[in-house]
Coordinates of N, CA, C and O and ligand atoms in Angstrom, one line a residue:
Chain Z
L8 N -19.4 15.2 -46.5 CA -19.2 16.7 -45.8 C -19.4 16.2 -44.2 O -19.1 17.2 -43.2
L9 N -20.6 16.0 -44.5 CA -21.7 16.2 -42.8 C -21.2 15.2 -41.3 O -21.6 15.0 -40.3
S10 N -20.3 13.8 -42.5 CA -20.2 13.0 -40.7 C -19.1 13.1 -40.5 O -18.4 12.7 -39.2
V11 N -17.8 14.0 -41.6 CA -16.7 14.9 -41.2 C -17.3 15.7 -40.4 O -16.3 16.0 -39.4
L12 N -17.8 16.5 -40.7 CA -18.6 17.7 -39.3 C -18.9 17.4 -38.7 O -18.2 18.1 -37.5
A13 N -20.0 16.6 -38.0 CA -20.0 15.8 -36.5 C -18.8 14.8 -36.0 O -19.1 15.3 -34.6
L14 N -18.2 14.7 -36.8 CA -17.2 14.2 -35.4 C -16.3 14.6 -35.0 O -15.8 15.0 -33.9
F15 N -15.9 16.0 -36.2 CA -14.9 17.3 -35.5 C -15.9 17.2 -34.5 O -14.8 17.7 -33.6
S16 N -17.1 18.0 -34.8 CA -17.8 18.3 -33.3 C -17.2 17.6 -31.8 O -17.1 17.3 -30.1
Y17 N -17.7 16.1 -32.5 CA -17.7 15.0 -31.2 C -16.6 15.6 -30.6 O -16.6 15.4 -29.1
I18 N -16.1 15.4 -31.3 CA -14.0 15.0 -31.4 C -14.0 16.6 -30.0 O -13.0 16.2 -28.6
L19 N -14.4 18.0 -31.0 CA -13.8 18.8 -29.7 C -14.5 18.6 -28.1 O -13.5 19.5 -27.3
F20 N -15.6 18.2 -28.4 CA -16.5 18.6 -27.2 C -16.0 17.6 -25.9 O -15.8 18.0 -25.0
R21 N -14.8 16.3 -26.9 CA -15.3 16.0 -25.2 C -13.5 16.0 -24.9 O -13.9 16.2 -23.8
E22 N -12.9 16.4 -25.8 CA -11.2 17.2 -26.0 C -11.7 18.0 -24.7 O -11.8 17.9 -23.6
I23 N -12.2 19.0 -25.2 CA -13.5 20.0 -24.3 C -13.5 19.6 -22.8 O -13.4 20.3 -21.5
N24 N -14.3 18.9 -22.5 CA -14.2 18.4 -21.1 C -13.1 17.7 -20.6 O -13.4 17.1 -19.9
N25 N -12.9 17.4 -20.7 CA -11.9 16.1 -20.4 C -11.2 17.0 -19.9 O -10.7 16.7 -19.2
L26 N -10.9 18.3 -19.9 CA -9.4 19.1 -19.4 C -10.2 19.6 -18.0 O -9.3 20.1 -17.1
G27 N -10.9 19.8 -17.7 CA -11.3 19.9 -16.6 C -12.0 19.1 -15.8 O -11.1 19.2 -14.5
K28 N -11.0 17.7 -16.1 CA -11.0 16.5 -15.1 C -9.3 16.1 -15.2 O -9.5 14.9 -15.0
K29 N -8.9 16.4 -16.4 CA -7.2 16.1 -16.2 C -7.1 16.1 -14.7 O -5.9 15.7 -14.6
K30 N -7.4 17.5 -13.9 CA -6.3 17.3 -13.1 C -7.5 16.7 -11.4 O -6.5 15.8 -11.5
Q31 N -8.4 16.5 -11.5 CA -9.2 15.4 -10.7 C -8.3 13.9 -10.9 O -8.3 13.8 -9.9
V32 N -8.0 14.0 -13.0 CA -7.8 12.2 -12.5 C -6.5 12.5 -12.0 O -6.3 11.6 -11.5
S33 N -5.2 13.6 -11.6 CA -3.9 13.5 -11.2 C -4.4 13.5 -10.1 O -3.5 13.1 -8.6
W34 N -5.7 13.7 -9.2 CA -5.2 13.4 -7.6 C -5.5 12.4 -6.6 O -6.1 11.0 -7.1
V35 N -4.7 12.2 -6.0 CA -4.0 11.1 -4.6 C -5.9 11.2 -4.0 O -5.9 9.8 -3.8
N36 N -5.8 12.2 -3.8 CA -6.5 12.1 -2.9 C -8.6 12.8 -3.6 O -7.8 14.2 -3.4
K37 N -9.0 11.4 -3.5 CA -10.2 12.1 -5.0 C -12.0 12.3 -4.3 O -12.0 13.6 -4.6
S38 N -11.5 12.1 -2.4 CA -13.2 12.8 -2.1 C -13.1 13.5 -0.3 O -13.8 13.4 -0.1
L39 N -11.4 12.8 -0.5 CA -11.7 13.6 2.0 C -11.9 15.0 2.1 O -11.0 15.3 1.2
M40 N -13.0 16.3 1.9 CA -12.0 16.8 3.1 C -11.6 18.1 1.2 O -10.8 18.8 2.3
K41 N -12.1 17.8 0.8 CA -11.8 18.4 -0.6 C -11.6 19.9 0.1 O -10.6 20.7 -0.9
N42 N -12.4 20.6 1.2 CA -12.6 21.8 0.8 C -11.1 21.8 2.0 O -11.1 23.4 1.9
K43 N -10.3 22.2 2.0 CA -9.9 22.1 3.0 C -7.8 22.2 1.8 O -7.3 21.3 1.4
P44 N -7.2 22.4 2.5 CA -5.9 23.5 1.3 C -5.6 22.5 1.2 O -5.0 22.3 0.2
K45 N -5.2 21.5 2.8 CA -4.3 21.2 2.7 C -4.2 19.7 3.9 O -5.0 20.3 5.2
I46 N -3.9 19.0 3.4 CA -5.0 17.8 4.6 C -3.3 16.7 5.8 O -3.4 16.1 4.9
A47 N -3.0 17.8 6.5 CA -2.0 17.1 7.2 C -2.7 16.5 8.5 O -2.7 17.5 8.7
D48 N -1.9 15.1 9.5 CA -2.1 15.1 11.0 C -0.9 14.8 12.0 O 0.1 14.5 11.2
I49 N -1.0 15.8 12.4 CA 0.8 15.6 13.4 C 0.0 14.6 14.8 O -1.3 15.2 15.3
Y50 N 0.2 14.1 15.3 CA 0.6 13.5 16.6 C 1.7 13.8 17.2 O 2.6 13.0 17.1
T51 N 1.3 13.7 18.9 CA 3.4 13.5 19.3 C 3.3 12.4 20.1 O 2.2 10.9 19.9
K52 N 4.6 12.0 19.9 CA 5.2 11.4 20.6 C 4.6 10.2 21.8 O 3.7 9.1 22.2
E53 N 4.2 11.1 23.1 CA 2.5 10.6 24.1 C 1.4 10.0 22.9 O 0.8 9.1 24.1
D54 N 1.2 10.7 22.2 CA -0.4 10.5 21.5 C -0.2 9.0 20.9 O -1.4 8.2 21.2
I55 N 0.7 9.0 19.9 CA 1.1 7.0 19.8 C 1.2 6.3 20.9 O 0.5 5.2 20.5
S56 N 2.2 6.4 21.9 CA 1.9 5.5 22.9 C 1.4 5.6 23.9 O 1.2 3.9 23.5
K57 N 0.4 6.3 23.6 CA -0.7 6.0 24.0 C -1.7 5.6 23.6 O -2.6 4.1 24.3
I58 N -1.3 5.2 21.8 CA -3.1 4.8 21.3 C -2.9 2.7 21.1 O -3.5 2.4 20.6
I59 N -1.3 3.2 21.0 CA -0.5 1.8 20.6 C -0.7 0.7 22.1 O -1.0 -0.2 22.2
D60 N -1.0 1.5 23.1 CA -0.8 1.2 24.2 C -2.0 0.5 24.9 O -2.8 -1.1 25.1
K61 N -3.2 1.4 24.0 CA -4.0 0.6 23.9 C -4.7 -0.7 23.4 O -5.3 -1.5 23.2
E62 N -4.7 0.1 22.0 CA -4.4 -0.8 21.4 C -3.5 -1.3 20.2 O -4.3 -2.8 19.3
K63 N -3.2 -1.5 20.9 CA -1.5 -3.0 20.4 C -1.0 -2.4 18.7 O 0.5 -2.3 19.6
K64 N -2.4 -1.8 18.4 CA -1.0 -1.2 16.7 C -2.6 0.4 16.7 O -3.5 -0.1 16.8
V65 N -2.2 0.1 15.7 CA -3.2 1.0 15.2 C -2.3 1.4 13.2 O -0.9 1.5 13.0
A66 N -2.9 1.5 12.4 CA -2.5 1.5 11.2 C -3.4 3.0 10.6 O -4.8 3.7 10.7
Y67 N -2.8 4.1 9.3 CA -2.6 5.1 9.6 C -3.0 5.3 8.0 O -2.1 4.1 7.1
C68 N -4.4 5.2 8.0 CA -4.5 5.1 6.0 C -3.7 6.2 4.9 O -3.6 6.6 5.4
R69 N -2.9 5.0 3.7 CA -2.3 6.4 3.0 C -3.3 6.2 1.3 O -3.1 6.7 0.7
C70 N -3.7 5.3 1.5 CA -4.5 5.6 0.1 C -6.0 6.0 -0.2 O -6.0 6.7 -0.8
W71 N -6.3 7.1 0.8 CA -7.2 8.3 0.5 C -8.9 7.4 0.7 O -9.4 8.6 -0.2
K72 N -8.9 6.8 0.5 CA -10.1 6.0 0.1 C -11.2 5.3 1.8 O -12.1 5.1 2.8
S73 N -10.3 5.9 3.0 CA -10.5 5.2 4.4 C -12.3 6.0 5.0 O -12.5 7.8 5.0
Q74 N -13.2 5.3 5.4 CA -13.7 6.3 6.1 C -13.8 6.4 7.4 O -14.4 7.7 7.9
S75 N -12.0 6.3 8.2 CA -12.1 6.7 8.8 C -10.8 6.9 8.9 O -10.1 7.4 10.0
F76 N -11.1 8.3 8.1 CA -9.4 8.9 8.2 C -9.2 9.5 9.1 O -10.2 10.5 9.4
P77 N -7.6 9.5 9.8 CA -6.9 9.1 8.5 C -6.3 8.2 9.2 O -5.7 7.6 8.7
F78 N -6.9 7.4 9.8 CA -7.1 5.7 10.3 C -7.5 4.9 8.9 O -8.2 5.2 8.8
C79 N -6.5 3.6 8.6 CA -6.9 2.8 8.3 C -8.1 2.0 8.4 O -8.4 1.6 9.1
D80 N -9.6 1.7 6.8 CA -10.8 1.1 8.1 C -10.4 -0.2 6.4 O -12.2 -1.3 6.6
G81 N -9.4 -0.7 6.3 CA -9.3 -1.8 5.3 C -10.2 -1.3 3.7 O -9.3 -2.0 3.0
S82 N -10.0 0.0 2.9 CA -10.3 0.2 2.7 C -9.6 0.0 0.8 O -9.9 -0.1 0.1
H83 N -8.0 -0.2 1.0 CA -7.1 0.2 0.1 C -7.3 -1.5 -0.3 O -6.6 -1.3 -1.2
T84 N -7.9 -2.7 0.2 CA -7.6 -3.8 -0.2 C -8.3 -3.6 -1.4 O -8.0 -4.1 -3.1
F85 N -10.0 -3.1 -1.5 CA -11.4 -2.9 -2.4 C -9.9 -2.1 -3.6 O -10.1 -2.6 -4.6
H86 N -9.7 -0.9 -2.9 CA -9.0 -0.4 -3.8 C -8.1 -0.3 -4.9 O -7.9 -0.3 -5.9
N87 N -6.9 -2.0 -4.6 CA -6.1 -1.9 -4.8 C -6.6 -2.8 -5.7 O -6.1 -3.6 -6.9
T88 N -8.1 -4.0 -5.2 CA -8.1 -5.2 -6.3 C -8.9 -4.2 -6.9 O -8.9 -5.5 -8.7
V89 N -9.5 -3.0 -6.9 CA -9.8 -2.6 -8.5 C -9.4 -2.7 -9.3 O -9.7 -2.1 -11.0
T90 N -9.0 -1.2 -9.0 CA -7.5 -0.5 -9.4 C -6.5 -1.6 -10.2 O -5.8 -1.2 -10.6
G91 N -5.3 -2.0 -9.3 CA -4.6 -3.2 -9.1 C -3.5 -2.4 -9.0 O -2.2 -2.7 -8.9
D92 N -3.8 -1.6 -8.4 CA -3.1 -0.1 -7.4 C -2.1 -1.5 -6.5 O -2.7 -2.1 -6.0
N93 N -1.3 -0.9 -5.7 CA -0.7 -1.8 -5.1 C -0.3 -0.3 -3.8 O 0.7 -0.8 -3.3
V94 N -1.3 -0.1 -3.2 CA -1.0 0.6 -1.3 C -1.7 0.4 -0.3 O -2.2 -0.4 -0.2
G95 N -0.5 0.8 0.8 CA -0.9 0.6 2.2 C -1.0 0.9 2.6 O -0.1 1.6 3.4
P96 N -1.1 1.3 4.5 CA -1.6 1.3 5.6 C 0.4 1.9 6.1 O 1.1 0.7 5.3
L97 N 0.2 2.8 6.6 CA 1.4 3.2 8.1 C 0.6 2.4 9.1 O 0.7 2.7 9.9
V98 N 1.6 1.4 9.5 CA 1.2 0.4 11.1 C 2.2 0.3 11.7 O 3.3 0.7 11.9
L99 N 1.8 1.5 12.7 CA 2.1 1.7 14.4 C 2.3 0.4 14.9 O 1.2 0.0 15.8
R100 N 2.7 -0.8 16.0 CA 2.6 -1.8 16.8 C 3.5 -1.5 18.2 O 4.9 -1.0 18.4
E101 N 3.4 -2.2 19.1 CA 4.1 -2.7 19.5 C 5.2 -3.2 19.7 O 5.1 -4.3 19.0
Chain L
L23 N -14.0 10.6 -48.1 CA -14.1 8.3 -47.1 C -13.1 8.6 -46.4 O -12.9 8.4 -45.6
L24 N -12.0 9.3 -47.2 CA -10.8 9.2 -47.3 C -9.8 9.1 -45.4 O -9.7 8.8 -44.4
S25 N -10.9 11.2 -45.2 CA -10.8 11.5 -44.0 C -11.0 11.1 -43.3 O -11.0 10.9 -41.5
V26 N -12.4 10.1 -42.8 CA -13.3 10.3 -42.2 C -13.2 8.7 -41.8 O -12.4 8.6 -40.5
L27 N -12.1 7.9 -42.8 CA -11.9 6.3 -42.1 C -10.4 7.0 -41.9 O -10.0 6.5 -40.5
A28 N -9.8 7.7 -42.2 CA -7.9 8.3 -40.9 C -8.9 9.3 -39.9 O -7.9 8.5 -39.2
L29 N -10.1 9.5 -39.3 CA -9.8 9.6 -38.5 C -11.2 8.6 -37.3 O -10.3 8.9 -36.8
F30 N -12.2 7.9 -38.6 CA -11.8 6.7 -38.0 C -11.0 5.7 -36.9 O -10.8 5.4 -35.3
S31 N -9.8 5.5 -37.8 CA -8.9 4.9 -37.5 C -8.2 5.9 -36.6 O -7.4 4.7 -34.7
Y32 N -8.3 7.1 -35.6 CA -7.0 7.9 -35.3 C -8.0 7.6 -33.5 O -7.8 7.3 -33.1
I33 N -9.4 8.1 -33.5 CA -9.9 7.7 -33.2 C -9.9 5.8 -32.5 O -10.3 6.0 -31.0
L34 N -10.5 5.0 -32.9 CA -10.6 3.9 -32.4 C -9.1 3.1 -31.9 O -8.6 2.6 -30.6
F35 N -8.0 4.0 -32.4 CA -6.2 3.4 -31.8 C -6.3 4.5 -30.4 O -5.8 3.1 -29.6
R36 N -6.8 5.6 -30.3 CA -7.0 6.6 -29.2 C -7.9 5.4 -27.7 O -7.6 5.3 -26.9
E37 N -8.3 5.0 -28.4 CA -9.3 4.1 -27.3 C -8.9 2.5 -27.0 O -8.9 2.7 -25.7
I38 N -8.3 2.1 -28.6 CA -7.5 1.1 -27.8 C -6.4 1.2 -26.6 O -6.4 1.0 -26.0
N39 N -5.5 2.3 -27.2 CA -5.3 3.1 -26.4 C -5.3 3.2 -24.8 O -4.6 2.9 -23.9
N40 N -6.5 3.5 -24.8 CA -6.9 4.5 -23.2 C -7.2 3.3 -22.3 O -6.8 2.9 -21.7
L41 N -7.7 2.4 -22.5 CA -8.0 0.7 -22.3 C -7.3 0.7 -21.4 O -7.0 0.2 -19.9
G42 N -5.9 1.3 -21.2 CA -4.4 0.2 -20.8 C -4.2 1.9 -19.5 O -4.0 1.3 -18.6
K43 N -4.8 2.1 -20.0 CA -4.2 4.0 -18.9 C -5.5 4.2 -18.2 O -5.4 4.5 -17.0
K44 N -6.8 3.1 -17.9 CA -8.7 3.2 -17.3 C -7.7 3.3 -16.1 O -8.3 4.0 -15.4
K45 N -6.6 2.2 -15.0 CA -7.2 1.3 -14.7 C -6.0 2.7 -13.6 O -6.4 3.1 -12.2
Q46 N -5.1 2.5 -14.2 CA -3.4 3.2 -14.3 C -3.4 4.5 -13.5 O -3.0 5.8 -11.8
V47 N -5.2 5.9 -13.8 CA -5.3 6.5 -14.2 C -6.0 6.6 -12.4 O -6.0 8.1 -12.1
S48 N -6.4 5.4 -12.0 CA -7.4 6.0 -10.9 C -6.3 5.4 -9.8 O -7.1 5.8 -8.2
W49 N -5.1 4.9 -10.0 CA -4.1 4.6 -8.9 C -4.0 6.1 -7.8 O -3.6 6.8 -8.4
V50 N -4.0 4.9 -6.8 CA -3.4 6.4 -5.9 C -1.6 6.0 -6.1 O -0.7 7.6 -6.1
N51 N -0.7 5.4 -6.4 CA 0.4 5.3 -6.3 C 1.0 5.2 -7.8 O 0.9 3.8 -7.8
K52 N 1.3 6.2 -8.1 CA 1.2 6.0 -9.8 C 2.8 5.7 -9.9 O 3.4 4.4 -11.2
S53 N 4.3 5.6 -9.0 CA 5.2 5.0 -9.2 C 6.1 4.1 -8.4 O 7.2 3.7 -9.2
L54 N 5.8 3.7 -7.3 CA 6.3 3.6 -6.8 C 6.8 2.5 -6.5 O 5.7 1.8 -6.1
M55 N 7.9 1.8 -6.5 CA 7.7 0.1 -5.9 C 6.7 -0.9 -6.5 O 5.7 -1.1 -5.7
K56 N 6.2 -0.7 -8.5 CA 4.9 -1.3 -9.0 C 4.9 -2.7 -8.4 O 4.3 -3.0 -9.3
N57 N 6.5 -3.7 -8.2 CA 6.3 -4.5 -8.9 C 5.3 -5.6 -7.3 O 6.0 -6.2 -6.9
K58 N 5.8 -4.8 -6.2 CA 5.4 -5.5 -5.3 C 3.9 -5.3 -5.0 O 3.2 -4.1 -5.9
P59 N 2.9 -6.2 -4.4 CA 2.0 -6.0 -4.4 C 1.3 -5.4 -3.2 O 0.2 -4.9 -4.0
K60 N 1.7 -4.7 -2.7 CA 1.0 -4.5 -1.8 C 2.5 -3.2 -0.5 O 3.3 -4.3 -0.3
I61 N 2.0 -2.0 -0.6 CA 3.3 -1.4 0.6 C 3.0 -0.8 1.5 O 1.9 -0.4 1.8
A62 N 3.2 -1.9 2.5 CA 2.4 -1.3 3.8 C 3.8 -1.6 4.2 O 5.2 -2.0 3.9
D63 N 4.3 -0.5 5.3 CA 5.7 0.1 6.4 C 4.8 -0.5 7.8 O 4.2 0.4 8.2
I64 N 5.4 -1.0 8.6 CA 5.2 -1.7 10.3 C 6.4 -0.8 11.0 O 7.9 -1.1 10.9
Y65 N 6.5 0.0 11.8 CA 6.9 0.5 12.7 C 6.1 -0.2 14.4 O 5.3 0.2 14.0
T66 N 7.6 -0.3 15.2 CA 6.7 0.0 16.8 C 7.0 0.9 17.3 O 8.0 0.9 17.0
K67 N 6.8 0.9 18.6 CA 6.6 1.8 19.1 C 7.8 2.3 19.5 O 8.9 4.0 19.1
E68 N 9.0 1.1 20.1 CA 10.5 1.7 20.1 C 11.4 2.8 19.2 O 11.4 3.6 19.3
D69 N 11.2 1.9 17.8 CA 10.9 2.6 16.3 C 10.6 3.8 16.6 O 11.8 5.0 16.1
I70 N 9.5 4.5 16.7 CA 8.7 6.1 16.8 C 10.0 6.5 18.1 O 9.8 7.5 17.8
S71 N 9.6 6.6 19.0 CA 10.1 7.0 20.0 C 11.3 7.2 20.1 O 11.8 8.6 20.1
K72 N 13.3 6.9 19.0 CA 13.8 6.9 19.0 C 13.7 7.6 18.0 O 14.9 8.1 17.9
I73 N 13.1 7.2 16.7 CA 13.7 8.5 15.7 C 13.2 9.9 16.0 O 13.1 10.8 15.5
I74 N 11.8 10.3 17.4 CA 11.6 11.3 17.4 C 11.9 11.4 17.9 O 13.5 12.6 18.4
D75 N 13.1 11.1 19.1 CA 14.3 11.5 20.0 C 14.8 12.8 19.4 O 16.2 13.1 19.9
K76 N 15.8 11.4 18.4 CA 17.1 11.8 17.5 C 16.4 13.8 16.3 O 17.2 13.5 16.1
E77 N 15.3 12.9 15.7 CA 15.2 13.9 15.0 C 13.9 15.4 15.4 O 13.6 16.2 14.5
K78 N 13.8 15.7 16.4 CA 12.2 16.1 17.4 C 11.1 15.4 16.7 O 10.3 15.7 17.6
K79 N 11.1 16.1 15.2 CA 9.5 15.1 14.6 C 9.6 14.2 13.4 O 11.3 14.2 12.9
V80 N 8.9 13.9 12.8 CA 9.2 13.0 11.4 C 7.9 13.2 11.3 O 6.7 12.9 11.5
A81 N 8.1 13.0 9.1 CA 7.0 13.2 8.2 C 6.5 11.9 7.6 O 8.0 11.5 7.2
Y82 N 6.0 11.5 7.5 CA 5.7 9.8 5.7 C 4.8 10.0 5.9 O 3.1 11.2 5.6
C83 N 5.1 10.3 4.6 CA 4.5 9.9 3.3 C 3.1 10.5 2.6 O 3.4 8.8 3.1
R84 N 2.4 11.0 2.2 CA 1.0 10.1 1.9 C 0.3 10.5 0.7 O -0.5 10.2 -0.3
C85 N 1.5 11.1 -0.1 CA 1.2 11.3 -1.8 C 1.5 10.2 -2.2 O 1.7 10.5 -3.8
W86 N 2.2 9.6 -1.5 CA 3.5 8.3 -3.1 C 4.3 9.4 -4.5 O 4.8 8.7 -5.1
K87 N 4.3 10.3 -3.8 CA 5.5 10.9 -4.7 C 6.6 11.5 -4.6 O 8.0 11.6 -5.0
S88 N 7.0 11.1 -2.9 CA 8.8 11.6 -2.3 C 9.2 10.2 -2.7 O 9.4 9.0 -2.9
Q89 N 10.5 11.2 -3.1 CA 11.7 10.1 -3.4 C 12.3 9.8 -1.9 O 13.0 8.4 -2.3
S90 N 12.2 10.1 -0.6 CA 12.6 9.1 0.1 C 11.4 8.4 0.3 O 11.4 8.4 2.0
F91 N 10.4 8.1 0.2 CA 8.9 7.2 0.5 C 9.7 6.1 1.2 O 10.8 4.7 1.4
P92 N 8.7 5.7 2.7 CA 8.2 6.1 3.2 C 7.9 7.2 3.6 O 7.0 8.3 4.1
F93 N 9.3 8.3 3.8 CA 9.2 9.4 4.2 C 8.6 10.5 3.9 O 8.7 10.0 2.8
C94 N 8.5 11.6 4.3 CA 8.2 13.0 3.4 C 9.1 13.4 3.6 O 9.2 14.3 3.7
D95 N 9.0 13.7 1.3 CA 10.5 15.1 1.0 C 10.1 16.2 0.7 O 10.6 17.2 0.2
G96 N 8.9 17.0 0.8 CA 8.3 17.7 1.2 C 7.7 18.2 -0.9 O 6.8 18.5 -0.8
S97 N 7.5 17.0 -1.4 CA 6.8 16.5 -2.8 C 5.6 17.1 -2.9 O 5.2 17.0 -3.9
H98 N 4.7 16.8 -1.5 CA 3.5 17.3 -2.1 C 3.1 18.0 -2.0 O 1.7 18.6 -2.3
T99 N 3.6 18.9 -1.7 CA 3.6 20.5 -2.2 C 4.1 20.8 -4.0 O 2.4 21.9 -4.3
F100 N 4.6 20.2 -4.6 CA 4.5 20.4 -6.4 C 3.3 20.0 -6.7 O 2.9 20.0 -7.3
H101 N 3.2 18.6 -6.0 CA 2.1 17.1 -6.3 C 0.6 18.6 -6.0 O 0.1 18.2 -7.6
N102 N 0.2 18.6 -5.2 CA -0.8 20.0 -4.5 C -1.0 21.3 -5.6 O -2.1 21.3 -5.8
T103 N 0.4 21.8 -6.0 CA 0.3 23.1 -6.8 C 0.0 22.4 -8.3 O -1.3 23.4 -8.8
V104 N 0.0 21.9 -8.3 CA 0.1 21.6 -9.4 C -1.3 20.9 -9.8 O -1.5 21.6 -11.3
T105 N -1.8 20.2 -9.3 CA -2.5 19.3 -9.8 C -4.5 20.3 -8.5 O -5.2 19.3 -9.4
G106 N -3.2 20.7 -7.4 CA -4.3 21.0 -7.2 C -5.0 19.8 -6.1 O -6.5 20.4 -5.4
D107 N -5.1 19.3 -5.4 CA -4.9 18.2 -4.6 C -4.4 19.0 -3.2 O -4.6 19.7 -3.3
N108 N -5.4 18.5 -2.4 CA -4.8 18.7 -1.2 C -4.2 17.9 0.0 O -5.2 17.4 1.3
V109 N -3.3 16.8 -0.2 CA -2.8 16.0 0.1 C -1.2 16.5 1.1 O -0.9 17.4 0.8
G110 N -1.4 15.6 2.2 CA -0.2 16.4 3.4 C 0.6 15.0 3.7 O -1.0 14.2 4.7
P111 N 1.8 15.3 5.3 CA 2.0 13.9 5.5 C 1.1 13.7 7.1 O 0.3 14.1 7.1
L112 N 1.4 12.5 7.5 CA 1.1 11.7 8.6 C 2.1 12.3 9.6 O 4.1 11.8 9.0
V113 N 2.1 13.3 10.9 CA 3.5 14.3 10.7 C 3.5 13.3 12.7 O 2.8 13.6 12.8
L114 N 4.9 12.8 13.2 CA 4.8 12.3 14.6 C 6.0 13.2 15.2 O 6.8 13.5 15.0
R115 N 6.0 14.2 16.2 CA 6.5 14.7 17.1 C 7.2 15.0 18.3 O 5.7 13.6 19.4
E116 N 6.9 15.0 19.1 CA 8.4 15.5 20.8 C 6.3 15.3 21.5 O 6.3 16.5 20.4
Ligands
FES210 S1 -8.2 2.4 3.8 FE1 -6.5 3.7 3.6 S2 -4.7 2.7 3.7 FE2 -6.2 1.1 4.9
FES211 S1 5.5 13.9 0.0 FE1 3.8 12.8 0.2 S2 3.4 13.0 1.6 FE2 5.3 14.7 1.5

C-alpha cells in the first residue's frame, strides 16, 4: 500500500510540475526578449537596399537562437543538429 | 501488487513513448516541410523591390505556423495567445 501511495504522490507531483512547463515547451522563441509582448522587426526598402549594397547579402534569423537577432549568426545549425529540426534563415542578397 | 504492476507498466510505457517526443518538443518548426533537411529562403534585392512596389509591404513568417510560409498569414497571433509566446514576422515595407 505504501509503495502505491508513494507512486501516486510521485505521479501527481510530476503532473503538477509539468503544468507550468507545457506552455513554454510550445514556445518558438524560448529565450529572446521574453519581456516584450511581441517581437516584430520592420525594415524599409531603403534599409534593405543599403544593407545589401554594403554586405552583399543579409540573413535574418527564424530559429530564435541567434545571439545577433534579428540577424542569423549560424546558430540554427547547432539547433538543427542537436534537435533534428530543419529551420533556417531568410536570406536577402544582391 | 497488481495495481503496483499496472502503475509501473503505465509509467514505463509513458516514458518510452516520451523518448521519441523529447526532440520534437524542442523543434521550432513543428510541422512545415519536415521532409526537407533545412528550410532557407533566398530572395534578391530585385525580388524584394518588386514585391514591395506591388504590395506596399510584405511580412515573412518567423513562427513556422503560417499556411502561406514563407509569408506571414497572421497565425503568430493565435500561437502567441494560446502559448504565451511572443513571436512575430519580419516586415519589409516601402
Ligand atoms: S541563427 Fe537563427 S536562423 Fe540562423
Ligand atoms: S504567421 Fe508566422 S510570423 Fe506571422
